[in-house]
mmCIF file of C-alpha atoms and ligand atoms in Angstrom:
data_model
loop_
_atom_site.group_PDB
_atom_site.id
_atom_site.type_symbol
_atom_site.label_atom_id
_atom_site.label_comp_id
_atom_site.label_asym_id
_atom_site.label_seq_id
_atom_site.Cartn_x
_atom_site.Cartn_y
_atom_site.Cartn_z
ATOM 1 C CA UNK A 527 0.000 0.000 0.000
ATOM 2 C CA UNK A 528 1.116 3.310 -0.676
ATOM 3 C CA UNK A 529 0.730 6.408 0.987
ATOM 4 C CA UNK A 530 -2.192 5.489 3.620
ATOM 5 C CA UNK A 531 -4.149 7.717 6.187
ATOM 6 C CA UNK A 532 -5.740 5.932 8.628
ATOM 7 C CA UNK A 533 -8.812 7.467 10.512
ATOM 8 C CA UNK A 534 -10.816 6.265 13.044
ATOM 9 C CA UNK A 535 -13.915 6.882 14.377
ATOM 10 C CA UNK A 536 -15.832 5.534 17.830
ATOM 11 C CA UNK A 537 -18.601 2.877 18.657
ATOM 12 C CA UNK A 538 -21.458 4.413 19.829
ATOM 13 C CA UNK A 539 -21.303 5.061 24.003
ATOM 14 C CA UNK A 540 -23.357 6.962 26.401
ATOM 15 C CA UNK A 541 -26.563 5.589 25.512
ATOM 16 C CA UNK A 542 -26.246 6.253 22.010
ATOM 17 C CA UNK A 543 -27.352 3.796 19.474
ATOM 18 C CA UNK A 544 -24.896 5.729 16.514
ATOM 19 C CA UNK A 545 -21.884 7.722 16.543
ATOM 20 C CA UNK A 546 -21.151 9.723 13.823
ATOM 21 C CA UNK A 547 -17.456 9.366 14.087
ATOM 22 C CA UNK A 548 -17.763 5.691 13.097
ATOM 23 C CA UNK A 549 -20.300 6.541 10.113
ATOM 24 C CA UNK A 550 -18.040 8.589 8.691
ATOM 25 C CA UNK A 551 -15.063 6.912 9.062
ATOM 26 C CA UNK A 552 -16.585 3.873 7.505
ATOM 27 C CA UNK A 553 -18.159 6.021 4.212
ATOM 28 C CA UNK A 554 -14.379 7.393 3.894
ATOM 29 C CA UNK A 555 -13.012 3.737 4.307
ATOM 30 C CA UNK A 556 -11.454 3.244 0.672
ATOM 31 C CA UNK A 557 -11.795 6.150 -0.978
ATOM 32 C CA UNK A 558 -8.725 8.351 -2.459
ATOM 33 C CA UNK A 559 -8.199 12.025 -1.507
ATOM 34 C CA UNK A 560 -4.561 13.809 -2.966
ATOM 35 C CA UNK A 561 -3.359 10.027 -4.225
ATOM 36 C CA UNK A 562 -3.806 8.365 -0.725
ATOM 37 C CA UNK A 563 -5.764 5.654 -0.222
ATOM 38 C CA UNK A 564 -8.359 6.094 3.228
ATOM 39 C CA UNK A 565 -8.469 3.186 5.756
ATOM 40 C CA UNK A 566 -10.888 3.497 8.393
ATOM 41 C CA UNK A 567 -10.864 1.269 11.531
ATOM 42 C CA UNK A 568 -13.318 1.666 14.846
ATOM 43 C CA UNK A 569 -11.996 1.756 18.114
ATOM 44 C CA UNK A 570 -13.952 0.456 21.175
ATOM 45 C CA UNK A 571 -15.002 3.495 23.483
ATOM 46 C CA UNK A 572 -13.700 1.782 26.888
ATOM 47 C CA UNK A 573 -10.299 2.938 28.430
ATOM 48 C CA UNK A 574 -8.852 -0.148 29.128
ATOM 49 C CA UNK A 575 -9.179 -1.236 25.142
ATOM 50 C CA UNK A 576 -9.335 2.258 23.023
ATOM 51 C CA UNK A 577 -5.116 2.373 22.902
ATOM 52 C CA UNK A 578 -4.626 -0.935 22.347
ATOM 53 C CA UNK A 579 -6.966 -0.692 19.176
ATOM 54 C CA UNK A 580 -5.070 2.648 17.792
ATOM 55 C CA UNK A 581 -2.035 0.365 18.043
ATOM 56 C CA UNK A 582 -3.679 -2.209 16.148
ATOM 57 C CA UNK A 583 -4.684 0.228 13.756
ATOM 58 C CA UNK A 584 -1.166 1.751 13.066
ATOM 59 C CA UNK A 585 0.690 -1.073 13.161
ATOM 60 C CA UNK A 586 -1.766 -3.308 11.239
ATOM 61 C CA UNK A 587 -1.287 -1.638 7.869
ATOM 62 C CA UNK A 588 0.987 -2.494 5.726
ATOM 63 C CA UNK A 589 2.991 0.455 5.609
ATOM 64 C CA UNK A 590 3.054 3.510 8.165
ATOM 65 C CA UNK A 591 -0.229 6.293 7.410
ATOM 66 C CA UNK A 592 1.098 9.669 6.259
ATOM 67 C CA UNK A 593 -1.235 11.005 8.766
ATOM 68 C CA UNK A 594 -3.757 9.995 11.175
ATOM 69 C CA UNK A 595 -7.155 11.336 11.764
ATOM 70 C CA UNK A 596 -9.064 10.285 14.978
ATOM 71 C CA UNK A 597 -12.633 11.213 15.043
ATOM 72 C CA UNK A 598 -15.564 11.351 17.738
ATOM 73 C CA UNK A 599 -18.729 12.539 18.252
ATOM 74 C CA UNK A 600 -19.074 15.452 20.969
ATOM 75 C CA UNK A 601 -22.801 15.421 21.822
ATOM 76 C CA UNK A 602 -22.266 19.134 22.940
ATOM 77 C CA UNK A 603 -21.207 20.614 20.304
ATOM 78 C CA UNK A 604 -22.777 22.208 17.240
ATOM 79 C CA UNK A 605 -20.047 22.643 14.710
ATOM 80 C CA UNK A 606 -17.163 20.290 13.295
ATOM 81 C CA UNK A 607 -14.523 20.764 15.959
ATOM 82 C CA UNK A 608 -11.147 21.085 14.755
ATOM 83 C CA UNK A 609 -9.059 19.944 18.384
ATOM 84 C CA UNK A 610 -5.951 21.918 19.514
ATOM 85 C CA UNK A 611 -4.326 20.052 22.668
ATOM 86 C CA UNK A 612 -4.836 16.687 24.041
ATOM 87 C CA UNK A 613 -3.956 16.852 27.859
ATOM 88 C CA UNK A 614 -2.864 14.064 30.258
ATOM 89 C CA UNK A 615 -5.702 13.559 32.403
ATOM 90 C CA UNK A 616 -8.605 11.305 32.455
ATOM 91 C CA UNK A 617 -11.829 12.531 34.284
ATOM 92 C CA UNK A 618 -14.809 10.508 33.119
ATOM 93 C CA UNK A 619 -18.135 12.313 33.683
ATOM 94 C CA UNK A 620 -19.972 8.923 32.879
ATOM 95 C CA UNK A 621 -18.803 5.394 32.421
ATOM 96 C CA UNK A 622 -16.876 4.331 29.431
ATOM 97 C CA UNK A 623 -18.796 1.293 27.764
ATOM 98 C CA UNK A 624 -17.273 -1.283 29.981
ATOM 99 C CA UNK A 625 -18.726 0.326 32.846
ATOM 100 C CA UNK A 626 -15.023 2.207 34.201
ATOM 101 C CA UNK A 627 -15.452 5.886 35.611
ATOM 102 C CA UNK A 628 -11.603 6.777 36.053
ATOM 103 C CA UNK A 629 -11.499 10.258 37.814
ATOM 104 C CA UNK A 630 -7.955 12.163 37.602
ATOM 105 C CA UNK A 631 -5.997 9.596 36.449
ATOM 106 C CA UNK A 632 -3.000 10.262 33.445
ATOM 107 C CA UNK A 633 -3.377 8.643 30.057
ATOM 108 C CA UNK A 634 0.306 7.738 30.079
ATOM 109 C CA UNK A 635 1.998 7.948 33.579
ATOM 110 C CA UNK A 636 4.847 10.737 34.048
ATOM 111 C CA UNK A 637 4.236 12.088 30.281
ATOM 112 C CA UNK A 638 3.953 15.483 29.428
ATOM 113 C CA UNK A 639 0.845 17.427 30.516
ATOM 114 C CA UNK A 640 0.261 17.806 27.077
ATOM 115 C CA UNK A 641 0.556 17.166 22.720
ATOM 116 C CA UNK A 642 -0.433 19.833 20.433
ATOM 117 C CA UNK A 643 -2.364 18.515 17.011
ATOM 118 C CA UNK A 644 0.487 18.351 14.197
ATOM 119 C CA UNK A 645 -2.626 19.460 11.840
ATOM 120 C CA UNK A 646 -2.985 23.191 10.410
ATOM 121 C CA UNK A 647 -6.198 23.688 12.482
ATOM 122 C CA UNK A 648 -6.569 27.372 11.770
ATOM 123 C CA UNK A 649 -6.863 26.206 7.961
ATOM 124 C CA UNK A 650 -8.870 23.576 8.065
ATOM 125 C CA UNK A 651 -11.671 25.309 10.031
ATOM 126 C CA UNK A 652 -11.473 28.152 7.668
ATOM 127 C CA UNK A 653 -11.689 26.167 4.915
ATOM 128 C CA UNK A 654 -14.606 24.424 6.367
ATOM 129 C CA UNK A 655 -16.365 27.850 6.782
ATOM 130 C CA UNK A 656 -15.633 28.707 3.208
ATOM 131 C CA UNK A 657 -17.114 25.717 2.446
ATOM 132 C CA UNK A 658 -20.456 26.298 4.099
ATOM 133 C CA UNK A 659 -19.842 24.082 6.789
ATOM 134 C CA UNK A 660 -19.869 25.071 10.551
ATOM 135 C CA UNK A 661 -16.565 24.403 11.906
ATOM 136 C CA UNK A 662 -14.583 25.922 14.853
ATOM 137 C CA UNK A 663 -11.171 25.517 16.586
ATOM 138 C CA UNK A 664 -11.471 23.887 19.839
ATOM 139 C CA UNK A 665 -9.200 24.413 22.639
ATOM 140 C CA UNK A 666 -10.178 21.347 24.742
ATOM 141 C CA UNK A 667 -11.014 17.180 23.656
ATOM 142 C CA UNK A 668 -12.347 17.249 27.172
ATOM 143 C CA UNK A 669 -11.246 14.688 29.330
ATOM 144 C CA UNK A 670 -13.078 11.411 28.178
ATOM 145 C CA UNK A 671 -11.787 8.742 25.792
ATOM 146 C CA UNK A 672 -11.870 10.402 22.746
ATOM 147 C CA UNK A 673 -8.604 13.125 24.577
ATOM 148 C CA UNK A 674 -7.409 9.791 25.998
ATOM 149 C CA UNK A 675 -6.808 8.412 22.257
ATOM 150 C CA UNK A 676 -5.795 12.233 20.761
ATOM 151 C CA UNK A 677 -3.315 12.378 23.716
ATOM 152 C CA UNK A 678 -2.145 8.622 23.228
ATOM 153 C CA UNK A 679 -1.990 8.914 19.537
ATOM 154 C CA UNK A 680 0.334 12.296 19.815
ATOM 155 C CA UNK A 681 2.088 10.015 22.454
ATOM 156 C CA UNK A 682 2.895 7.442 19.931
ATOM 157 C CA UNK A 683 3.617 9.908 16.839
ATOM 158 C CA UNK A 684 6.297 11.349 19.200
ATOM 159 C CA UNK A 685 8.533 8.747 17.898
ATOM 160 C CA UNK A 686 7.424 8.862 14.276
ATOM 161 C CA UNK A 687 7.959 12.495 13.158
ATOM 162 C CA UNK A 688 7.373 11.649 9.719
ATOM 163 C CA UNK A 689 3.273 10.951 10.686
ATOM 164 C CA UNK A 690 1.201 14.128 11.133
ATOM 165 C CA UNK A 691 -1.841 13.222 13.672
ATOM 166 C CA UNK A 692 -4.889 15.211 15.129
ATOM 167 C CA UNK A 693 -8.793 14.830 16.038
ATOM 168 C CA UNK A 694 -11.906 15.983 15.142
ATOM 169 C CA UNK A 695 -15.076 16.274 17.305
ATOM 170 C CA UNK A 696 -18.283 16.148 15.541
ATOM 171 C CA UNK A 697 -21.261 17.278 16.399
ATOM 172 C CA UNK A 698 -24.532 14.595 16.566
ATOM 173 C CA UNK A 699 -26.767 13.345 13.464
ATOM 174 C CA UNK A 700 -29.687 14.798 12.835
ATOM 175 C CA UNK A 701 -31.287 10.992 14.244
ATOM 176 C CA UNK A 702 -29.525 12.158 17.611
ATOM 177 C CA UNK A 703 -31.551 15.384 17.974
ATOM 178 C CA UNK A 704 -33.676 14.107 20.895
ATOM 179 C CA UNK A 705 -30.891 13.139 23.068
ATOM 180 C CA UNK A 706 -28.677 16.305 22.484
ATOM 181 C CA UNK A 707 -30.879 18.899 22.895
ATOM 182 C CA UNK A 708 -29.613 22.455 22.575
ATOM 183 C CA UNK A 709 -26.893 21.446 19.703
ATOM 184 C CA UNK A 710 -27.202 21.772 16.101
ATOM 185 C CA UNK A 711 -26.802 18.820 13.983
ATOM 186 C CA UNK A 712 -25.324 17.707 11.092
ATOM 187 C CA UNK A 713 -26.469 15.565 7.984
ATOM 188 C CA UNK A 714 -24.279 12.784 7.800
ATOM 189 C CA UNK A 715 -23.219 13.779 4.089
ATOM 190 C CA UNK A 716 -22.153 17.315 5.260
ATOM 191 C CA UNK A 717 -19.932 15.421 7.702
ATOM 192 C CA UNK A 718 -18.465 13.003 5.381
ATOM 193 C CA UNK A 719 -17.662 16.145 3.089
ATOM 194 C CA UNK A 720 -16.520 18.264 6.098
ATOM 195 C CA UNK A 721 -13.477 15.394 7.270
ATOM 196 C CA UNK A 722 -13.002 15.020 3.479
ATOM 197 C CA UNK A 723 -12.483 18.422 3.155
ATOM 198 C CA UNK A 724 -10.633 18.535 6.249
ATOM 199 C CA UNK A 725 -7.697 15.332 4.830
ATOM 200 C CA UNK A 726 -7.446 17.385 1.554
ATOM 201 C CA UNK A 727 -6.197 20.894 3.598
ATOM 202 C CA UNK A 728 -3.917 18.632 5.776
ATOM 203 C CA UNK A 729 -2.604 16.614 3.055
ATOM 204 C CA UNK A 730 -2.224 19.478 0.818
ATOM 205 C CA UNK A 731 -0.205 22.153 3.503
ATOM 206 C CA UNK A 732 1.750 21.673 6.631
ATOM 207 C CA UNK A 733 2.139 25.020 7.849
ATOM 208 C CA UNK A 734 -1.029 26.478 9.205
ATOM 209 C CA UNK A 735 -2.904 30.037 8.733
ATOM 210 C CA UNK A 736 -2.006 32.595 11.095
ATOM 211 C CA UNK A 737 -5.113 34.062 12.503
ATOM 212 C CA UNK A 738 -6.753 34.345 15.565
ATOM 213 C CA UNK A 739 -9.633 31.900 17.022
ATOM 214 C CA UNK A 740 -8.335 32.334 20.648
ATOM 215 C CA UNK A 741 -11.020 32.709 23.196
ATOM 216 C CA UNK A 742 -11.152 34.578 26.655
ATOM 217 C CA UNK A 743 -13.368 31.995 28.499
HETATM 218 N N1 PCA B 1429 -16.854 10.714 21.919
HETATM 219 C C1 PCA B 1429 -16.381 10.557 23.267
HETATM 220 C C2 PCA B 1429 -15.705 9.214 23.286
HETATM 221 C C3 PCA B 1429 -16.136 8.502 22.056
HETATM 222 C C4 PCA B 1429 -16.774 9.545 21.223
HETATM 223 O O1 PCA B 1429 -17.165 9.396 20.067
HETATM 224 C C5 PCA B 1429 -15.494 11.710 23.747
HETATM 225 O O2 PCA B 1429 -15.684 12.834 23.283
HETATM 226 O O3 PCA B 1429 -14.622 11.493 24.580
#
């Protein structure tokens, strides 16, 4: 295989009987964007087993991705989030899908309190506004297992500087409305064509735009 990015989207958790992440993953799985092939693989939304599956993932193919793209559904929000900073802490406000509620605990003992995306986030939200799609830069991947598998991802890629990795919070289905009251949705094709959109800015530049989307609060 040539020149592979691997994303990966979420099963569903937290009573949910969907999770975006995973549908769109799986509608990329295959496809080509800028001459790379797209391999999509779900990871189980449980602490104990979410790492071991990204490792799975990347070492599974048969060459290294040029870039991974994790992907999960924040029920909260109502644009494509485009994350900034995984951080080093674990603080589960409801149980993971095997039932564990870890409160304060590190993702990877003694590592750094923190791993900036190596994705141009500034232009990829941009270009998502361009596009017509509602899209933001996000300064937190909360503290659940969708930051435990950003920050263990950007843990791994530390020793592969040749891989560019991030994540990407979307917001729920337009099928979710009921249970996420008080966030806009988002038809499942507008999400497939926001992450495509998304691979083709971050294959296509490394450096990022320089303007702000900082916030006070
Ligand atoms: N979202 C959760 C975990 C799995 C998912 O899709 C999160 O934001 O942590």
């Amino acid at each position: 295989m040539t020149d592979c990015v691997l994303i990966t989207g979420f099963e569903p958790f937290g009573g949910d009987d969907i999770n975006p992440s995973w549908q769109v993953a799986r509608a990329l799985d295959g496809r080509r964007i800028a001459g790379r092939r797209l391999v999509a693989r779900q990871l189980p939304c449980t602490f104990a087993a979410a790492l071991s599956a990204l490792d799975q993932a990347l070492h599974g193919l048969p060459s290294p991705p040029q870039l991974v793209l994790a992907l999960g559904l924040a029920g909260s929000r109502s644009a494509v989030s485009i994350e900034r900073i995984a951080i080093n802490v674990i603080d589960a406000r409801i149980p993971d899908n095997a039932g564990a509620q870890p409160i304060d605990e590190p993702v990877v003992p003694g590592g750094p309190a923190a791993y900036f995306s190596r994705l141009p986030i500034k232009a990829i939200s941009a270009g998502l506004l361009q596009a017509g799609l509602p899209a933001e830069v996000s300064q937190t991947a909360g503290t659940f297992v969708c930051n435990q598998v950003f920050y263990g991802l950007m843990h791994r890629l530390q020793a592969m500087p040749a891989i560019r990795g991030g994540f990407i919070h979307l917001p729920p289905l337009p099928e979710q409305a009921a249970r996420h009251p008080g966030s806009r949705t988002l038809a499942l094709d507008e999400q497939v064509r926001a992450i495509q959109l998304a691979l083709t800015i971050a294959l296509r530049r490394e450096a990022d735009l320089r303007q702000g989307a900082g916030a006070i609060d």
